[in-house]
């Protein structure tokens, strides 16, 4: 049903390492990365869709959405904990 989710980010060079380590920790593999565009996408191994994409927003600005949530499946609670720890180590902040 879902083809892809696209998250607009304004600092691709800073965001790419964070998303790379977190999504890898959750078992996703990078499908592509084009720093000239800039954008990158990940997917579950052996699956064509859905894609999780981060990149420059179409209109040039990204702002947090109120009431929006994207939840990614994790293979275990340990994977969730590892992804959370990796995110914090790469500059993410806890929102509570």
Short mmCIF file of C-alpha atoms in Angstrom, two decimals:
data_model
loop_
_atom_site.label_atom_id
_atom_site.label_comp_id
_atom_site.label_asym_id
_atom_site.label_seq_id
_atom_site.Cartn_x
_atom_site.Cartn_y
_atom_site.Cartn_z
CA UNK A 1 0.00 0.00 0.00
CA UNK A 2 2.79 2.48 0.83
CA UNK A 3 5.43 3.11 -1.84
CA UNK A 4 7.71 5.36 0.17
CA UNK A 5 8.06 7.87 2.97
CA UNK A 6 10.10 11.00 2.25
CA UNK A 7 11.52 13.04 5.13
CA UNK A 8 12.71 16.54 4.20
CA UNK A 9 15.98 17.54 5.87
CA UNK A 10 17.99 20.74 5.60
CA UNK A 11 21.45 19.41 6.54
CA UNK A 12 22.03 16.27 4.49
CA UNK A 13 25.71 15.89 5.41
CA UNK A 14 24.83 15.89 9.10
CA UNK A 15 21.69 13.75 8.79
CA UNK A 16 23.07 11.03 6.51
CA UNK A 17 25.34 9.37 9.12
CA UNK A 18 22.53 9.40 11.69
CA UNK A 19 19.94 7.82 9.39
CA UNK A 20 22.51 5.37 8.00
CA UNK A 21 23.46 3.94 11.39
CA UNK A 22 19.92 3.92 12.80
CA UNK A 23 18.31 2.29 9.77
CA UNK A 24 21.14 -0.24 9.47
CA UNK A 25 20.63 -1.11 13.14
CA UNK A 26 16.97 -1.80 12.34
CA UNK A 27 17.98 -4.17 9.53
CA UNK A 28 17.37 -1.89 6.55
CA UNK A 29 19.86 -1.60 3.71
CA UNK A 30 20.67 1.45 1.66
CA UNK A 31 19.11 1.38 -1.79
CA UNK A 32 20.76 4.58 -3.06
CA UNK A 33 22.55 7.72 -1.97
CA UNK A 34 23.11 10.75 -4.21
CA UNK A 35 24.81 13.62 -2.37
CA UNK A 36 24.46 15.91 -5.41
CA UNK A 37 20.65 15.85 -5.19
CA UNK A 38 20.89 15.30 -2.05
CA UNK A 39 18.87 12.25 -1.07
CA UNK A 40 19.24 8.67 0.17
CA UNK A 41 16.88 5.72 0.59
CA UNK A 42 16.73 2.47 2.55
CA UNK A 43 14.58 -0.64 2.32
CA UNK A 44 14.16 -4.05 3.87
CA UNK A 45 16.50 -6.64 2.32
CA UNK A 46 14.94 -8.36 -0.68
CA UNK A 47 12.03 -5.91 -0.85
CA UNK A 48 11.42 -3.34 -3.57
CA UNK A 49 9.05 -1.25 -1.46
CA UNK A 50 8.43 0.59 0.71
CA UNK A 51 11.38 2.96 0.69
CA UNK A 52 12.40 5.25 3.54
CA UNK A 53 13.90 8.36 1.93
CA UNK A 54 15.60 11.44 3.39
CA UNK A 55 16.63 14.42 1.33
CA UNK A 56 16.33 18.07 0.51
CA UNK A 57 12.70 19.22 0.66
CA UNK A 58 11.12 20.18 -2.64
CA UNK A 59 10.37 23.73 -1.50
CA UNK A 60 13.80 24.11 0.14
CA UNK A 61 12.71 24.25 3.77
CA UNK A 62 11.87 21.51 6.24
CA UNK A 63 10.00 21.98 9.49
CA UNK A 64 8.77 19.50 12.08
CA UNK A 65 5.22 18.31 11.57
CA UNK A 66 2.75 18.54 14.42
CA UNK A 67 0.92 15.28 14.90
CA UNK A 68 2.85 13.35 12.29
CA UNK A 69 4.50 10.06 13.22
CA UNK A 70 6.39 7.46 11.26
CA UNK A 71 7.00 4.12 12.96
CA UNK A 72 9.52 1.63 11.61
CA UNK A 73 9.34 -2.08 12.39
CA UNK A 74 12.20 -3.53 14.40
CA UNK A 75 13.06 -7.21 14.70
CA UNK A 76 13.32 -7.04 18.52
CA UNK A 77 13.29 -4.77 21.57
CA UNK A 78 17.09 -5.04 21.60
CA UNK A 79 17.17 -3.61 18.05
CA UNK A 80 14.99 -0.70 19.19
CA UNK A 81 17.33 0.00 22.09
CA UNK A 82 20.38 -0.23 19.82
CA UNK A 83 18.83 2.10 17.23
CA UNK A 84 17.91 4.61 19.95
CA UNK A 85 21.44 4.54 21.37
CA UNK A 86 22.95 4.91 17.89
CA UNK A 87 20.68 7.86 17.13
CA UNK A 88 21.72 9.65 20.33
CA UNK A 89 25.40 9.00 19.55
CA UNK A 90 24.92 10.58 16.12
CA UNK A 91 23.27 13.81 17.27
CA UNK A 92 19.60 12.93 17.74
CA UNK A 93 17.77 14.29 20.75
CA UNK A 94 15.19 12.58 22.93
CA UNK A 95 11.77 14.20 22.67
CA UNK A 96 10.53 12.58 25.84
#
